[in-house]
XYZ file of C-alpha atoms in Angstrom:
391
model
C -36.197 -134.320 297.170
C -36.550 -132.360 300.691
C -39.509 -130.745 301.781
C -38.035 -127.470 301.230
C -37.164 -128.141 297.389
C -40.363 -129.325 296.721
C -41.973 -126.175 298.403
C -39.880 -124.038 296.239
C -40.597 -125.991 293.033
C -44.423 -125.499 293.539
C -44.039 -121.926 294.110
C -42.318 -121.589 290.833
C -45.157 -123.650 288.957
C -47.483 -121.379 290.772
C -45.696 -118.306 289.448
C -45.698 -119.674 285.804
C -49.238 -120.885 285.593
C -51.024 -118.155 287.080
C -49.060 -115.157 285.594
C -48.951 -116.599 282.172
C -52.682 -117.405 281.979
C -53.514 -113.914 283.032
C -50.990 -111.948 280.874
C -51.713 -113.828 277.757
C -55.805 -113.342 278.279
C -55.493 -109.846 276.324
C -54.592 -111.952 273.274
C -56.828 -114.629 274.087
C -59.667 -111.963 274.244
C -58.611 -110.266 270.999
C -61.660 -111.228 269.082
C -64.240 -110.114 271.968
C -62.032 -106.810 272.170
C -62.113 -106.347 268.431
C -65.863 -106.108 268.054
C -66.258 -103.885 271.328
C -63.730 -101.426 270.170
C -65.214 -100.995 266.941
C -69.136 -100.571 268.838
C -67.894 -98.591 271.742
C -65.406 -96.060 270.012
C -66.297 -96.328 266.552
C -62.972 -97.680 265.490
C -62.343 -98.466 261.763
C -61.275 -102.155 261.203
C -57.500 -100.800 260.178
C -57.431 -98.997 263.845
C -58.617 -101.944 265.451
C -55.881 -104.393 263.549
C -53.532 -101.632 264.249
C -54.286 -102.262 267.999
C -53.909 -105.747 267.727
C -50.670 -105.384 265.822
C -49.096 -103.177 268.053
C -50.331 -105.217 271.427
C -48.682 -108.257 269.791
C -45.609 -106.457 268.637
C -44.626 -104.945 271.841
C -45.256 -108.350 273.539
C -42.471 -109.796 271.487
C -40.226 -106.878 271.382
C -40.002 -106.943 275.038
C -37.360 -109.782 274.391
C -34.893 -107.344 272.827
C -33.947 -105.202 276.139
C -34.205 -108.423 278.086
C -30.885 -109.708 276.516
C -29.104 -106.847 278.688
C -31.254 -107.162 282.025
C -32.433 -110.824 282.223
C -29.292 -112.152 284.024
C -28.913 -109.262 286.057
C -31.937 -108.091 287.881
C -34.081 -109.079 290.675
C -37.007 -110.835 289.070
C -39.495 -110.478 292.058
C -39.042 -106.579 291.903
C -39.208 -106.754 288.098
C -42.239 -108.836 288.171
C -43.813 -106.429 290.668
C -43.287 -103.272 288.906
C -44.361 -104.773 285.597
C -47.735 -106.114 287.038
C -48.341 -102.535 288.205
C -47.788 -101.254 284.877
C -50.325 -103.620 283.369
C -52.724 -103.077 285.900
C -52.290 -99.081 285.447
C -52.319 -99.701 281.655
C -55.466 -101.762 281.810
C -57.320 -99.368 283.841
C -56.445 -96.433 281.488
C -57.443 -98.324 278.794
C -61.003 -98.408 280.267
C -60.975 -94.706 280.681
C -59.933 -93.552 277.338
C -61.830 -92.738 274.303
C -59.042 -91.529 272.263
C -57.562 -93.805 269.538
C -53.971 -92.361 269.990
C -54.204 -92.376 273.632
C -55.557 -96.115 273.662
C -52.803 -97.150 270.949
C -49.963 -95.854 273.447
C -51.258 -97.196 276.539
C -51.437 -100.872 275.003
C -48.031 -100.413 273.569
C -46.616 -99.702 277.015
C -48.961 -102.340 278.735
C -47.840 -105.029 276.456
C -44.493 -104.412 276.712
C -44.359 -104.790 280.484
C -46.773 -107.939 279.980
C -44.006 -109.427 277.500
C -41.311 -108.552 279.797
C -42.652 -111.003 282.542
C -43.296 -113.794 280.053
C -39.521 -113.423 279.087
C -39.026 -114.495 282.572
C -41.150 -117.057 282.855
C -39.702 -118.871 279.842
C -36.582 -118.337 281.133
C -37.334 -119.456 284.638
C -39.004 -122.498 283.006
C -35.948 -123.501 281.661
C -34.057 -123.684 284.967
C -37.027 -125.280 286.791
C -36.042 -128.900 288.269
C -38.419 -130.297 285.838
C -38.591 -127.996 282.740
C -41.182 -130.323 280.597
C -43.786 -129.805 283.566
C -43.045 -126.230 283.946
C -43.647 -125.612 279.979
C -46.606 -127.820 280.357
C -47.975 -125.589 282.896
C -47.363 -122.379 280.620
C -49.318 -124.147 278.002
C -52.223 -125.541 279.912
C -52.925 -122.575 282.003
C -53.256 -120.291 278.618
C -55.287 -122.982 277.168
C -57.605 -123.109 280.274
C -57.941 -119.397 280.258
C -58.805 -119.459 276.434
C -61.593 -122.309 277.070
C -63.122 -120.276 279.730
C -62.940 -117.335 277.468
C -64.382 -119.100 274.497
C -67.358 -120.170 276.769
C -68.124 -117.490 279.213
C -66.859 -114.223 278.242
C -69.349 -113.815 275.107
C -72.209 -114.335 277.731
C -70.622 -112.062 280.392
C -69.760 -109.139 278.602
C -72.169 -109.184 275.660
C -74.205 -106.355 277.193
C -71.272 -104.530 278.849
C -68.633 -102.036 277.311
C -64.985 -102.742 276.279
C -64.176 -100.765 279.583
C -65.480 -103.794 281.672
C -63.110 -106.140 279.586
C -60.197 -104.368 280.495
C -61.139 -103.615 284.111
C -61.330 -107.498 284.454
C -57.848 -107.909 283.017
C -56.659 -105.591 285.640
C -58.468 -107.166 288.349
C -56.797 -110.517 287.336
C -53.394 -108.827 287.019
C -53.864 -107.605 290.533
C -54.432 -110.737 291.914
C -51.225 -112.047 290.423
C -49.398 -109.628 292.621
C -49.351 -112.337 295.138
C -47.506 -114.464 293.288
C -44.431 -112.166 293.296
C -43.780 -113.959 296.568
C -43.300 -117.194 294.835
C -39.796 -116.223 293.615
C -36.753 -115.173 295.473
C -35.610 -112.957 292.726
C -31.969 -114.144 292.041
C -33.054 -117.485 289.979
C -31.824 -116.051 286.528
C -28.579 -114.704 287.807
C -25.891 -115.783 285.333
C -23.923 -118.898 286.386
C -20.063 -118.765 285.579
C -18.996 -120.397 282.361
C -22.691 -120.428 281.006
C -21.893 -118.068 278.358
C -19.080 -120.103 276.985
C -21.369 -123.046 276.675
C -24.033 -120.994 274.687
C -21.229 -119.611 272.402
C -20.361 -123.292 271.681
C -24.004 -123.760 270.266
C -24.520 -121.249 267.590
C -25.859 -123.605 265.074
C -28.115 -125.553 267.543
C -29.237 -122.173 269.169
C -30.407 -121.300 265.454
C -32.140 -124.330 264.808
C -34.022 -124.119 268.173
C -35.343 -120.822 267.253
C -36.232 -122.292 263.468
C -38.259 -125.078 265.007
C -40.130 -122.888 267.262
C -40.592 -120.382 264.542
C -41.859 -123.002 262.086
C -44.127 -124.585 264.769
C -45.819 -121.287 265.177
C -46.328 -120.317 261.609
C -47.713 -123.326 260.655
C -50.135 -123.508 263.684
C -51.334 -119.789 263.291
C -51.681 -120.082 259.578
C -53.997 -123.141 259.648
C -55.944 -122.548 263.245
C -56.551 -118.949 262.125
C -58.406 -120.187 259.014
C -60.044 -123.240 260.429
C -63.548 -121.446 260.210
C -62.860 -120.504 256.644
C -62.080 -124.095 255.627
C -65.331 -125.113 257.153
C -67.599 -122.428 255.606
C -66.015 -123.339 252.272
C -66.888 -127.069 252.870
C -70.233 -125.933 253.435
C -70.189 -126.485 257.148
C -72.317 -123.845 259.103
C -70.151 -121.405 261.095
C -72.313 -121.906 264.385
C -71.490 -125.937 264.072
C -67.970 -125.082 263.116
C -67.303 -122.691 265.931
C -68.881 -125.229 268.340
C -66.525 -127.937 267.180
C -63.348 -125.984 267.463
C -64.580 -125.131 270.794
C -64.556 -128.838 271.763
C -61.128 -129.079 269.999
C -59.784 -126.603 272.593
C -61.258 -128.596 275.322
C -58.966 -131.681 273.926
C -56.294 -129.705 273.888
C -56.168 -128.397 277.269
C -56.475 -132.336 278.265
C -53.762 -133.113 276.299
C -51.546 -130.364 277.624
C -52.592 -131.302 281.344
C -51.080 -134.663 280.413
C -47.997 -133.879 279.140
C -47.809 -131.862 282.295
C -48.302 -134.741 284.210
C -45.711 -136.717 282.458
C -42.963 -134.132 282.845
C -39.499 -134.815 282.331
C -39.181 -138.197 280.037
C -36.260 -140.057 278.222
C -38.622 -140.386 275.061
C -39.765 -136.604 275.101
C -38.290 -136.180 271.656
C -40.552 -138.890 270.304
C -43.337 -137.127 271.898
C -42.191 -134.048 269.829
C -42.061 -135.900 266.580
C -45.123 -137.755 267.193
C -47.052 -134.585 267.663
C -45.772 -133.083 264.398
C -46.570 -136.162 262.768
C -50.280 -135.968 264.009
C -50.261 -132.336 263.190
C -49.369 -133.136 259.623
C -52.032 -135.846 259.615
C -54.745 -133.308 260.706
C -53.457 -130.781 258.142
C -53.648 -133.611 255.470
C -57.483 -134.279 256.520
C -58.514 -130.662 255.707
C -57.532 -131.111 251.923
C -60.445 -131.443 249.361
C -63.240 -129.555 251.465
C -63.694 -132.106 254.258
C -67.173 -133.182 255.425
C -68.354 -132.340 259.121
C -66.762 -135.856 260.282
C -63.410 -135.208 258.690
C -62.979 -131.453 259.780
C -64.058 -132.368 263.449
C -61.546 -135.357 263.561
C -59.003 -132.515 261.929
C -59.739 -129.850 264.368
C -59.502 -132.314 267.285
C -56.073 -134.121 266.192
C -54.612 -130.926 265.476
C -55.465 -129.108 269.005
C -54.274 -132.344 270.982
C -51.167 -132.572 268.798
C -49.827 -129.056 269.250
C -50.811 -129.005 272.948
C -49.138 -132.235 273.662
C -46.006 -131.868 271.702
C -45.061 -127.914 272.706
C -44.005 -128.437 276.305
C -41.666 -131.089 275.321
C -40.401 -129.253 272.385
C -39.845 -125.819 274.649
C -37.871 -128.068 277.119
C -35.575 -129.685 274.126
C -35.035 -126.418 273.065
C -33.996 -125.048 276.422
C -31.373 -127.564 276.640
C -29.223 -125.925 273.607
C -29.167 -122.423 275.231
C -30.734 -122.425 278.385
C -32.514 -119.139 279.468
C -30.888 -117.138 277.010
C -32.447 -119.093 273.825
C -35.977 -119.049 275.998
C -35.475 -115.153 275.792
C -35.128 -115.157 271.932
C -37.862 -117.706 271.679
C -40.284 -115.171 273.023
C -39.749 -113.011 270.382
C -39.932 -115.866 267.673
C -43.213 -117.124 269.351
C -44.700 -113.549 268.804
C -43.271 -113.449 265.334
C -44.581 -117.007 264.488
C -47.969 -115.952 265.675
C -47.906 -112.850 263.611
C -46.384 -114.257 260.703
C -48.606 -117.324 260.395
C -52.122 -115.609 259.654
C -50.550 -112.906 257.487
C -48.866 -115.378 255.256
C -51.794 -117.734 255.088
C -54.134 -115.211 254.236
C -51.687 -113.624 251.740
C -51.651 -117.066 249.967
C -55.404 -117.317 250.107
C -55.909 -113.874 248.576
C -53.211 -114.620 245.884
C -54.216 -118.158 244.976
C -57.893 -118.441 246.435
C -56.724 -122.148 247.429
C -56.775 -123.767 250.810
C -54.730 -126.453 249.072
C -51.972 -124.172 248.458
C -52.254 -122.511 251.672
C -52.265 -126.285 253.500
C -49.164 -127.390 251.509
C -47.103 -124.434 252.530
C -48.108 -125.061 256.165
C -47.173 -128.579 255.647
C -43.841 -127.521 254.362
C -43.054 -125.074 256.893
C -43.942 -128.092 259.535
C -41.496 -130.291 257.495
C -38.661 -127.582 258.309
C -39.441 -127.466 261.860
C -39.290 -131.115 262.106
C -35.552 -131.043 260.515
C -34.564 -128.344 262.839
C -35.892 -130.101 265.844
C -33.803 -133.085 264.732
C -30.525 -130.867 265.175
C -31.842 -129.830 268.664
C -32.290 -133.208 269.636
C -28.664 -134.253 269.099
C -27.490 -131.146 270.748
C -29.492 -131.610 273.771
C -27.891 -135.197 273.798
C -24.433 -133.594 273.912
C -25.687 -130.927 276.647
C -26.527 -133.958 278.727
C -22.764 -134.733 279.051
C -21.679 -131.346 280.192
C -22.141 -130.247 283.732
C -25.731 -129.451 284.773
C -26.761 -125.642 284.910
C -28.118 -124.616 288.352
C -31.891 -125.081 288.974
C -34.075 -122.820 290.249
C -34.679 -125.370 293.276
C -30.890 -125.643 294.080
């Protein structure tokens, strides 16, 4: 690999890691924002929930128009303009005290952020080392989440919600320098690539099902981890501390997967991660004691943080950048469906056992869909390679 190629590759990785961490930060600070919005603006819980839903929904819906522009636009210019919208949106969010205005501003801001995430996922699919690119995508967000978990409550305890939004604006402003890391034409369509995608309709669908199932199971179980602890007579403060420790293990696992990068055994890494997720969910049955709860939380976080980069890399092989565009919407959908489905089950049945069983069943569907993806990826390996961003 030439020095110019290595330099280009490093720049792509910087772009992916820095921007994905910052743009997903607003989702990571959602619990902090929720309490601040209620206290500072006097919003009702339903209004706070609507803001969170609109934010996540617009973040995901950015995928839809991206099908039209993704392979045509200059991604450096697109990133620049979208970052400017994100910066402006966060500044305006810090200034408004109207629920309607805040809702509209957050919708536009999230749509712009989601558009850049579409680019990041698609760019990762064309990287020289997709597994490493997706690893950076995951580990940067987990690292930011750990920082938020341990520092934000302390830093912003006595400050208004405006300070949080201004911080997000400042972080987005720093990302403007990352636009220099891409040339702009990395995602332009390659002749014959559309035909290759059209020949893989079923694997394409299975790829989306695998990612959707993964995120639905993940979102449902992780969201109610604290409630499972409380129902098991574990103090909330203790459970929160243990979940924070589990998050650090997740950061470490995703960092290791990033170092591993492309590997011939990637599909076994994915399957092993799915098995470990299943085992960790099984540990939560029967109202676990503290030791079993901690073991379940740590294993769960390690498992999904480890397997996700390899799963996304395998998924990208059946459809390239276009499947990763759709994957952005599926990720958002899974994150929204998971907690909602789990909450509905708990409200209807009052049973964590039923909720966990449904999560395991959905995870099993994701595993079966992944097997189809692996088979299709093998077929793709025998076809002419698509252009990479370092070419």
